[in-house]
Coordinates of C-alpha atoms (C1' of nucleotides) in Angstrom, one line a residue:
Chain A
M533 CA 74.8 -66.9 -27.7
A534 CA 73.7 -68.7 -30.4
N535 CA 74.0 -67.8 -33.9
Q536 CA 70.6 -66.9 -35.2
L537 CA 70.9 -66.4 -38.5
K538 CA 68.2 -67.4 -40.6
P539 CA 68.9 -69.9 -43.2
P540 CA 68.0 -68.7 -46.8
P541 CA 64.6 -69.6 -48.4
P542 CA 65.1 -73.2 -50.3
D543 CA 65.3 -72.3 -54.0
I544 CA 62.7 -74.9 -54.6
V545 CA 60.2 -72.5 -52.9
I546 CA 61.8 -69.2 -55.0
G547 CA 60.8 -71.6 -58.2
R548 CA 56.8 -71.7 -57.1
L549 CA 56.8 -68.2 -56.5
P550 CA 56.7 -67.0 -59.9
L551 CA 53.6 -69.8 -60.1
Y552 CA 51.5 -68.1 -57.1
L553 CA 52.4 -65.1 -59.5
R554 CA 51.0 -65.7 -62.5
A555 CA 47.4 -67.4 -60.4
L556 CA 47.2 -64.1 -58.5
D557 CA 47.4 -62.0 -61.9
L558 CA 44.5 -64.4 -62.9
L559 CA 42.5 -63.8 -60.1
A560 CA 43.5 -59.8 -60.4
Q561 CA 42.2 -60.0 -63.8
E562 CA 38.7 -61.5 -62.8
H563 CA 38.7 -59.1 -60.6
K564 CA 38.6 -60.6 -57.0
E565 CA 40.4 -58.7 -54.5
V566 CA 41.0 -61.6 -51.9
T567 CA 42.1 -64.9 -51.9
S568 CA 43.0 -68.1 -49.8
S569 CA 45.9 -70.2 -50.2
Y570 CA 43.2 -72.6 -50.2
E571 CA 42.2 -71.3 -53.4
L572 CA 45.6 -70.5 -54.6
G573 CA 46.3 -74.2 -53.9
E574 CA 43.4 -75.7 -56.1
R575 CA 44.1 -73.8 -58.7
L576 CA 47.4 -74.8 -59.0
G577 CA 47.5 -78.5 -57.5
I578 CA 49.1 -77.7 -54.6
S579 CA 48.5 -78.0 -50.8
S580 CA 47.3 -75.2 -49.0
A581 CA 50.1 -75.8 -46.3
Q582 CA 52.8 -75.8 -48.9
I583 CA 51.7 -72.2 -50.2
R584 CA 51.7 -71.1 -46.4
K585 CA 54.9 -72.0 -45.3
D586 CA 56.3 -70.7 -49.0
L587 CA 54.8 -67.6 -48.3
S588 CA 56.2 -67.7 -44.5
H589 CA 59.4 -67.3 -45.8
F590 CA 59.5 -63.8 -46.4
G591 CA 56.7 -62.7 -44.4
D592 CA 53.2 -62.3 -42.9
F593 CA 51.4 -61.6 -45.9
G594 CA 48.0 -62.7 -44.9
K595 CA 45.2 -62.2 -42.0
Q596 CA 43.4 -65.0 -40.2
G597 CA 40.1 -65.2 -40.9
T598 CA 40.5 -63.5 -44.6
G599 CA 42.8 -64.3 -46.5
Y600 CA 45.4 -62.8 -49.1
Q601 CA 44.9 -59.3 -50.3
I602 CA 45.7 -59.7 -54.2
D603 CA 47.4 -56.4 -55.0
F604 CA 49.3 -56.3 -52.1
L605 CA 50.6 -60.0 -52.5
I606 CA 51.4 -59.6 -56.0
G607 CA 53.5 -56.3 -55.3
Q608 CA 55.5 -58.2 -52.3
L609 CA 56.0 -61.1 -54.8
Q610 CA 56.8 -58.8 -57.8
H611 CA 59.5 -57.3 -55.2
I612 CA 60.6 -60.1 -53.9
L613 CA 61.4 -61.5 -57.5
K614 CA 63.1 -58.6 -58.1
L615 CA 60.3 -57.6 -60.9
N616 CA 59.3 -54.1 -60.3
R617 CA 61.8 -52.7 -63.2
H618 CA 62.7 -53.7 -66.6
W619 CA 65.4 -56.5 -67.2
P620 CA 66.9 -56.3 -70.4
V621 CA 67.6 -59.8 -72.4
V622 CA 69.9 -61.2 -75.2
V623 CA 69.3 -64.1 -77.5
I624 CA 72.4 -66.1 -78.5
G625 CA 71.4 -68.2 -81.9
A626 CA 68.9 -66.7 -84.7
G627 CA 68.0 -70.3 -85.9
H628 CA 64.2 -71.5 -85.3
V629 CA 64.3 -71.0 -81.1
G630 CA 65.9 -68.0 -81.3
L631 CA 63.6 -66.6 -83.3
A632 CA 60.3 -67.9 -81.8
L633 CA 61.9 -66.2 -78.7
V634 CA 62.1 -62.9 -80.3
N635 CA 58.4 -63.5 -81.4
Y636 CA 57.2 -64.7 -78.1
K637 CA 55.1 -61.6 -76.4
G638 CA 55.1 -63.0 -72.8
F639 CA 58.7 -62.0 -72.4
Q640 CA 57.7 -58.5 -72.8
D641 CA 54.7 -58.4 -71.3
N642 CA 56.1 -59.3 -68.1
G643 CA 59.2 -56.7 -68.2
F644 CA 62.0 -58.9 -69.8
D645 CA 63.0 -56.5 -73.3
I646 CA 65.0 -58.4 -75.7
V647 CA 67.8 -55.7 -76.4
G648 CA 69.6 -58.0 -79.2
I649 CA 69.9 -61.0 -80.7
F650 CA 73.3 -62.7 -81.9
D651 CA 74.4 -65.0 -84.7
R652 CA 77.8 -66.1 -85.8
D653 CA 76.2 -67.0 -89.5
P654 CA 76.6 -63.9 -91.7
E655 CA 73.7 -64.9 -93.5
K656 CA 71.4 -64.0 -90.9
I657 CA 72.8 -60.6 -89.8
G658 CA 70.6 -57.7 -90.1
Q659 CA 67.0 -59.3 -90.6
E660 CA 64.5 -57.6 -88.2
I661 CA 62.6 -59.7 -86.2
N662 CA 59.9 -57.8 -83.8
G663 CA 61.3 -54.9 -84.0
V664 CA 65.1 -56.6 -83.2
K665 CA 68.1 -56.5 -85.8
V666 CA 69.8 -59.9 -85.7
M667 CA 73.8 -58.8 -85.2
P668 CA 76.8 -60.6 -85.4
D669 CA 78.4 -62.1 -82.3
S670 CA 81.2 -59.7 -82.4
E671 CA 78.5 -57.2 -81.0
L672 CA 77.6 -59.4 -78.1
V673 CA 80.1 -58.1 -75.4
T674 CA 79.5 -54.3 -76.4
T675 CA 76.1 -55.0 -76.3
I676 CA 75.6 -56.8 -72.9
Q677 CA 77.9 -54.1 -71.5
E678 CA 75.8 -50.9 -73.2
Y679 CA 72.8 -52.2 -71.8
K680 CA 74.3 -53.9 -68.4
V681 CA 72.5 -57.3 -69.6
K682 CA 72.6 -59.7 -66.7
L683 CA 70.3 -62.0 -68.5
A684 CA 70.6 -64.2 -71.3
M685 CA 68.6 -67.0 -73.5
I686 CA 70.9 -69.2 -75.7
A687 CA 69.1 -71.1 -78.4
T688 CA 72.3 -72.0 -80.1
P689 CA 73.3 -75.7 -81.6
A690 CA 74.4 -78.1 -78.4
A691 CA 77.9 -77.7 -80.0
A692 CA 77.9 -73.7 -79.4
A693 CA 76.3 -73.4 -76.3
Q694 CA 79.3 -73.5 -73.8
Q695 CA 81.2 -71.4 -76.0
S696 CA 78.6 -68.6 -76.0
A697 CA 78.1 -69.1 -72.3
D698 CA 81.8 -68.2 -71.4
I699 CA 81.8 -65.1 -73.5
I700 CA 78.5 -63.9 -72.2
I701 CA 79.6 -64.4 -68.4
E702 CA 82.9 -62.7 -68.9
A703 CA 81.1 -59.8 -70.3
G704 CA 79.0 -59.7 -67.1
V705 CA 75.8 -62.2 -67.7
R706 CA 74.6 -63.8 -64.3
A707 CA 71.7 -65.6 -65.4
I708 CA 71.1 -68.1 -68.3
L709 CA 68.0 -69.8 -69.8
S710 CA 69.5 -72.3 -72.3
Y711 CA 67.9 -74.2 -75.0
A712 CA 70.7 -76.6 -75.8
P713 CA 70.4 -79.7 -74.4
I714 CA 73.9 -80.0 -72.2
T715 CA 74.9 -79.1 -68.9
L716 CA 76.7 -75.9 -69.0
V717 CA 79.5 -75.4 -67.2
V718 CA 79.4 -72.3 -65.2
P719 CA 81.2 -70.3 -62.2
P720 CA 79.1 -70.7 -59.0
E721 CA 77.3 -66.8 -58.9
V722 CA 76.0 -67.7 -62.6
H723 CA 72.7 -69.4 -62.3
V724 CA 71.2 -71.5 -65.4
Q725 CA 68.2 -73.2 -66.3
Y726 CA 67.3 -75.4 -68.5
I727 CA 64.1 -76.1 -71.2
D728 CA 64.5 -79.1 -72.8
P729 CA 61.1 -80.1 -73.9
V730 CA 62.4 -83.8 -76.0
S731 CA 63.4 -84.9 -71.7
K732 CA 59.6 -83.9 -70.9
L733 CA 58.3 -85.9 -73.6
Q734 CA 60.7 -88.8 -72.9
H735 CA 59.4 -88.3 -68.8
M736 CA 56.4 -88.8 -70.2
T737 CA 56.7 -92.0 -72.2
Y738 CA 57.7 -93.8 -69.2
Y739 CA 54.0 -93.7 -68.0
L740 CA 52.3 -94.6 -71.5
E741 CA 51.0 -98.2 -72.4
E742 CA 52.9 -99.6 -75.4
Chain B
M718 CA 53.7 -113.6 -45.2
A719 CA 54.5 -109.6 -45.7
N720 CA 53.9 -108.2 -49.0
Q721 CA 57.1 -107.7 -51.0
L722 CA 55.5 -105.3 -53.7
K723 CA 58.4 -102.9 -54.4
P724 CA 56.9 -99.3 -54.5
P725 CA 57.4 -97.8 -57.9
P726 CA 60.1 -95.7 -58.8
P727 CA 59.6 -92.3 -58.1
D728 CA 58.7 -89.9 -61.2
I729 CA 61.9 -87.6 -59.9
V730 CA 63.8 -90.1 -61.0
I731 CA 62.2 -91.1 -64.0
G732 CA 63.0 -87.5 -64.7
R733 CA 66.6 -88.1 -64.4
L734 CA 66.6 -90.5 -67.2
P735 CA 66.3 -88.6 -70.2
L736 CA 69.3 -86.4 -69.0
Y737 CA 71.4 -89.9 -68.4
L738 CA 70.6 -91.1 -72.2
R739 CA 71.7 -87.4 -73.6
A740 CA 74.8 -88.1 -71.6
L741 CA 75.1 -91.5 -72.8
D742 CA 74.5 -90.2 -76.6
L743 CA 77.2 -88.0 -76.6
L744 CA 79.3 -90.4 -74.8
A745 CA 78.4 -92.8 -77.9
Q746 CA 79.1 -89.8 -80.5
E747 CA 82.9 -89.7 -79.3
H748 CA 83.2 -93.3 -79.5
K749 CA 83.6 -94.2 -76.3
E750 CA 82.4 -97.8 -75.1
V751 CA 82.8 -97.7 -71.3
T752 CA 81.9 -95.0 -68.6
S753 CA 81.0 -94.6 -65.1
S754 CA 78.8 -93.1 -62.7
Y755 CA 81.7 -90.5 -61.9
E756 CA 82.4 -89.8 -65.4
L757 CA 78.4 -89.3 -66.0
G758 CA 78.1 -87.5 -62.9
E759 CA 80.6 -85.0 -63.8
R760 CA 79.5 -84.2 -67.5
L761 CA 75.9 -83.4 -65.7
G762 CA 76.9 -82.0 -62.8
I763 CA 75.0 -84.5 -60.1
S764 CA 76.9 -87.1 -57.6
S765 CA 77.8 -90.1 -58.7
A766 CA 75.5 -92.2 -56.2
Q767 CA 72.8 -90.5 -57.3
I768 CA 72.9 -91.8 -60.7
R769 CA 74.3 -95.5 -59.1
K770 CA 71.1 -95.2 -57.2
D771 CA 68.8 -94.0 -59.7
L772 CA 69.8 -97.1 -62.4
S773 CA 69.4 -99.2 -59.4
H774 CA 66.1 -99.1 -59.5
F775 CA 65.6 -100.5 -63.2
G776 CA 68.5 -103.2 -62.8
D777 CA 72.0 -103.9 -62.5
F778 CA 73.1 -102.6 -65.4
G779 CA 76.8 -102.4 -64.6
K780 CA 80.0 -104.2 -64.0
Q781 CA 82.0 -103.5 -60.6
G782 CA 85.8 -102.5 -60.8
T783 CA 84.5 -101.5 -65.1
G784 CA 81.2 -99.4 -65.0
Y785 CA 78.6 -99.4 -67.6
Q786 CA 78.9 -100.5 -71.2
I787 CA 77.7 -97.2 -72.9
D788 CA 75.4 -98.6 -75.8
F789 CA 73.9 -101.2 -73.4
L790 CA 73.1 -98.6 -71.0
I791 CA 71.5 -96.5 -73.7
G792 CA 69.3 -99.6 -75.3
Q793 CA 67.8 -100.2 -71.7
L794 CA 67.2 -96.4 -70.8
Q795 CA 65.9 -96.3 -74.7
H796 CA 63.6 -99.8 -72.9
I797 CA 62.7 -98.3 -70.0
L798 CA 61.1 -95.1 -71.3
K799 CA 59.6 -96.7 -74.4
L800 CA 61.8 -95.2 -76.4
N801 CA 62.5 -97.7 -78.7
R802 CA 59.6 -97.1 -81.1
H803 CA 58.3 -93.7 -82.8
W804 CA 55.5 -91.5 -80.6
P805 CA 53.1 -89.6 -83.1
V806 CA 52.4 -86.3 -81.5
V807 CA 50.0 -83.3 -82.3
V808 CA 50.6 -79.8 -81.9
I809 CA 47.4 -77.6 -80.8
G810 CA 48.2 -73.6 -81.7
A811 CA 49.5 -72.2 -84.9
G812 CA 50.8 -69.4 -83.7
H813 CA 54.2 -68.4 -83.1
V814 CA 54.9 -71.0 -80.7
G815 CA 53.5 -73.8 -82.7
L816 CA 55.0 -72.7 -85.8
A817 CA 58.4 -72.8 -83.6
L818 CA 57.9 -76.8 -82.8
V819 CA 56.4 -77.7 -85.5
N820 CA 60.1 -76.2 -87.0
Y821 CA 62.1 -77.5 -83.9
K822 CA 64.4 -80.8 -85.5
G823 CA 64.9 -81.8 -82.1
F824 CA 61.5 -84.1 -82.1
Q825 CA 61.9 -85.6 -85.7
D826 CA 65.9 -86.6 -84.6
N827 CA 64.4 -88.3 -80.9
G828 CA 61.9 -90.4 -82.9
F829 CA 58.4 -87.8 -82.0
D830 CA 56.7 -88.0 -85.1
I831 CA 54.4 -84.4 -85.3
V832 CA 51.8 -85.9 -87.3
G833 CA 49.5 -82.5 -87.4
I834 CA 49.4 -79.1 -86.3
F835 CA 45.6 -77.6 -85.5
D836 CA 44.5 -74.1 -85.4
R837 CA 40.6 -72.8 -85.2
D838 CA 41.4 -69.6 -86.9
P839 CA 40.5 -69.8 -90.5
E840 CA 43.1 -67.5 -91.9
K841 CA 45.8 -70.2 -90.5
I842 CA 44.5 -73.4 -92.2
G843 CA 45.8 -74.7 -95.4
Q844 CA 49.9 -73.6 -94.5
E845 CA 52.9 -76.1 -94.6
I846 CA 55.4 -75.9 -92.3
N847 CA 58.5 -78.3 -92.4
G848 CA 56.1 -81.0 -94.0
V849 CA 53.1 -80.8 -92.2
K850 CA 49.5 -78.8 -92.7
V851 CA 48.3 -76.2 -90.7
M852 CA 44.8 -78.4 -90.2
P853 CA 41.3 -77.0 -88.8
D854 CA 40.6 -78.2 -85.0
S855 CA 37.5 -79.7 -86.6
E856 CA 40.4 -82.6 -87.5
L857 CA 41.9 -83.0 -84.5
V858 CA 39.4 -85.6 -82.9
T859 CA 39.6 -87.4 -86.3
T860 CA 43.8 -87.3 -86.6
I861 CA 44.3 -88.2 -82.9
Q862 CA 42.5 -91.4 -82.9
E863 CA 43.5 -92.3 -87.3
Y864 CA 47.1 -92.1 -85.4
K865 CA 46.5 -93.2 -82.3
V866 CA 48.0 -90.1 -80.6
K867 CA 49.2 -90.4 -76.8
L868 CA 51.1 -87.4 -77.1
A869 CA 50.4 -83.8 -77.6
M870 CA 51.6 -80.2 -77.5
I871 CA 49.6 -77.5 -76.3
A872 CA 50.6 -73.9 -77.8
T873 CA 47.7 -71.9 -77.4
P874 CA 46.3 -68.7 -75.7
A875 CA 46.2 -69.5 -71.9
A876 CA 42.3 -69.1 -72.3
A877 CA 42.0 -72.0 -74.7
A878 CA 44.6 -73.8 -73.2
Q879 CA 41.9 -76.1 -70.6
Q880 CA 39.5 -76.5 -73.7
S881 CA 41.9 -78.0 -76.1
A882 CA 42.9 -80.3 -73.3
D883 CA 39.6 -81.3 -72.7
I884 CA 39.1 -82.0 -76.2
I885 CA 42.4 -83.9 -76.9
I886 CA 42.1 -86.2 -73.4
E887 CA 38.6 -87.0 -74.8
A888 CA 40.0 -88.5 -78.3
G889 CA 42.3 -90.8 -76.9
V890 CA 45.7 -88.0 -75.5
R891 CA 47.5 -89.4 -72.2
A892 CA 50.2 -86.9 -72.0
I893 CA 50.2 -83.2 -72.8
L894 CA 53.8 -80.8 -73.2
S895 CA 51.7 -77.2 -71.9
Y896 CA 53.4 -74.2 -73.4
A897 CA 50.4 -71.6 -71.8
P898 CA 51.1 -70.2 -68.8
I899 CA 48.1 -71.9 -67.0
T900 CA 47.7 -75.2 -64.4
L901 CA 45.9 -77.8 -66.4
V902 CA 43.0 -79.6 -64.9
V903 CA 43.4 -83.1 -66.0
P904 CA 42.2 -86.6 -65.2
P905 CA 44.3 -88.7 -62.6
E906 CA 45.7 -90.9 -66.1
V907 CA 46.6 -88.4 -67.7
H908 CA 50.1 -86.7 -67.4
V909 CA 51.3 -83.3 -67.9
Q910 CA 54.1 -81.1 -68.2
Y911 CA 54.6 -77.2 -68.0
I912 CA 57.3 -75.6 -70.0
D913 CA 57.1 -71.9 -69.0
P914 CA 60.2 -69.7 -69.8
V915 CA 58.8 -66.3 -68.1
S916 CA 58.8 -68.6 -64.5
K917 CA 62.3 -69.6 -64.9
L918 CA 63.8 -66.0 -65.9
Q919 CA 61.5 -65.0 -62.8
H920 CA 63.2 -67.5 -60.6
M921 CA 66.5 -66.4 -61.6
T922 CA 66.3 -62.7 -61.3
Y923 CA 65.5 -63.6 -57.1
Y924 CA 69.1 -63.9 -57.2
L925 CA 70.2 -61.0 -59.5
E926 CA 71.6 -58.2 -57.8
E927 CA 69.7 -54.9 -58.6
Chain C
dA775 C1' 92.6 -100.5 -58.5
dA776 C1' 88.4 -99.3 -59.7
dC777 C1' 84.0 -98.9 -59.8
dT778 C1' 79.0 -100.9 -58.5
dG779 C1' 75.2 -101.6 -55.8
dT780 C1' 73.1 -100.6 -51.7
dG781 C1' 71.9 -100.7 -46.7
dA782 C1' 72.1 -96.3 -43.4
dA783 C1' 72.6 -91.8 -42.2
dG784 C1' 71.7 -87.2 -43.3
dT785 C1' 69.2 -83.7 -45.3
dT786 C1' 65.5 -81.5 -47.3
dT787 C1' 60.9 -80.9 -48.3
dT788 C1' 56.3 -81.8 -47.1
dT789 C1' 52.0 -82.3 -44.4
dC790 C1' 49.7 -82.5 -40.1
dA791 C1' 47.5 -80.3 -37.4
dC792 C1' 46.3 -76.6 -34.0
dA793 C1' 47.0 -71.9 -31.1
dG794 C1' 45.7 -67.6 -32.4
dC795 C1' 43.5 -63.6 -34.5
dC796 C1' 40.1 -61.5 -37.5
Chain D
dG87 C1' 33.4 -69.9 -38.9
dG88 C1' 37.6 -69.1 -42.2
dC89 C1' 41.7 -68.9 -42.2
dT90 C1' 46.7 -67.8 -41.6
dG91 C1' 51.5 -68.9 -39.6
dT92 C1' 54.0 -72.7 -37.6
dG93 C1' 55.9 -76.0 -34.6
dA94 C1' 56.2 -80.8 -34.8
dA95 C1' 55.5 -85.3 -37.4
dA96 C1' 56.3 -87.6 -41.6
dA97 C1' 57.7 -88.6 -46.0
dA98 C1' 60.9 -87.9 -49.7
dC99 C1' 65.5 -87.4 -51.5
dT100 C1' 70.2 -87.5 -51.4
dT101 C1' 74.5 -88.8 -49.5
dC102 C1' 77.9 -91.6 -47.2
dA103 C1' 80.7 -95.6 -47.0
dC104 C1' 81.7 -100.0 -47.5
dA105 C1' 81.1 -104.8 -48.8
dG106 C1' 81.8 -107.3 -53.0
dT107 C1' 83.3 -108.0 -57.6
dT108 C1' 86.1 -107.7 -61.7

DNA sequence: AACTGTGAAGTTTTTCACAGCC
DNA sequence: GGCTGTGAAAAACTTCACAGTT
């Protein structure tokens, strides 16, 4: 008999779930109780078929003729993405980018708790931003272990990013959001996402007329 | 006779060109003169075949047996992406995110000149960050027209983002990098890219163990 | 020997279109 | 009538593999 293991949902599908969640949160704020793949699709600029197929990887969340119960679907997506808990996060690098991250309200609002920001420059140690004290790199490993931190944001110069990544992975970090414009080399069990506004601007200049 | 129009290069390919450019810039800084699709691929975690195919949409830039002349390829990519000039950019919203953008060195280093940052809050007007004065929204349209600004970064709260987009598009902006966590509705000739660190973290928590 | 450029093959992703249910 | 879930079809994207050039 053939092996009937379902393939895991594609990563590209996982990446869209946060968008669905955002749109659903907005609908809930508008006191709507039910929505459809058509309404969601229109709000997100995505086809309704794609939304239905994406969700079908995880279960039958809708009702034919009716659509999706918004509260219920939010709960399901939060469960799938493991968002029904708080996640401690560390920020590496206390330059302009690192400080902006600590100041950004969106993390706290969505259950990502910044438990520390770290820098190798002694000048920066001790200052407090948004209730978080800048600590020396020497405390990085103990902090990660103490809070069982799995998530980190790297906001160091490019030259320091790989070294930082090596240290925090060794200490237990398993997912990195990097603002440094270099490709990090990490073991396969570690996930990395990049944010590079310059690359996104350069992508769009292609389409601009001179 | 059949119509022999080549299809335009896929958008996903355009999106990788800035990465290639970054890797090439690094190689040039290391005083290397020649590279190969294999070396580039290894540095970027991309297959060599994909790099060759991507580049082949725009011309024959390499030499068989040798590889790619780094300076030459940098020049070609800059030309393709229209980076052999400076681009004026406006920032909408002078909160933490907007201010961090004005402070970020990467834009200036890559030819993106922030010519103004705007806010509707009178309290914020007049302060100067990194040589740029915060101006009231009322000066937005005239500034865009004066500098012929085609690129904008939106760093307002979600609730204000669509309205800001409408205004700047009307004034002439054709590409928007939005930090607001909502999908903007824009006419087809306007390009939009989003940066949402929360969504990227949520994408990765899927893969973490509880 | 080393490496490009590229058709062809393979894989992934999206869209279509409709049976089935409310 | 309105909407989901889903096989099947279509489209998009990536990799293979190799002829051709230096």
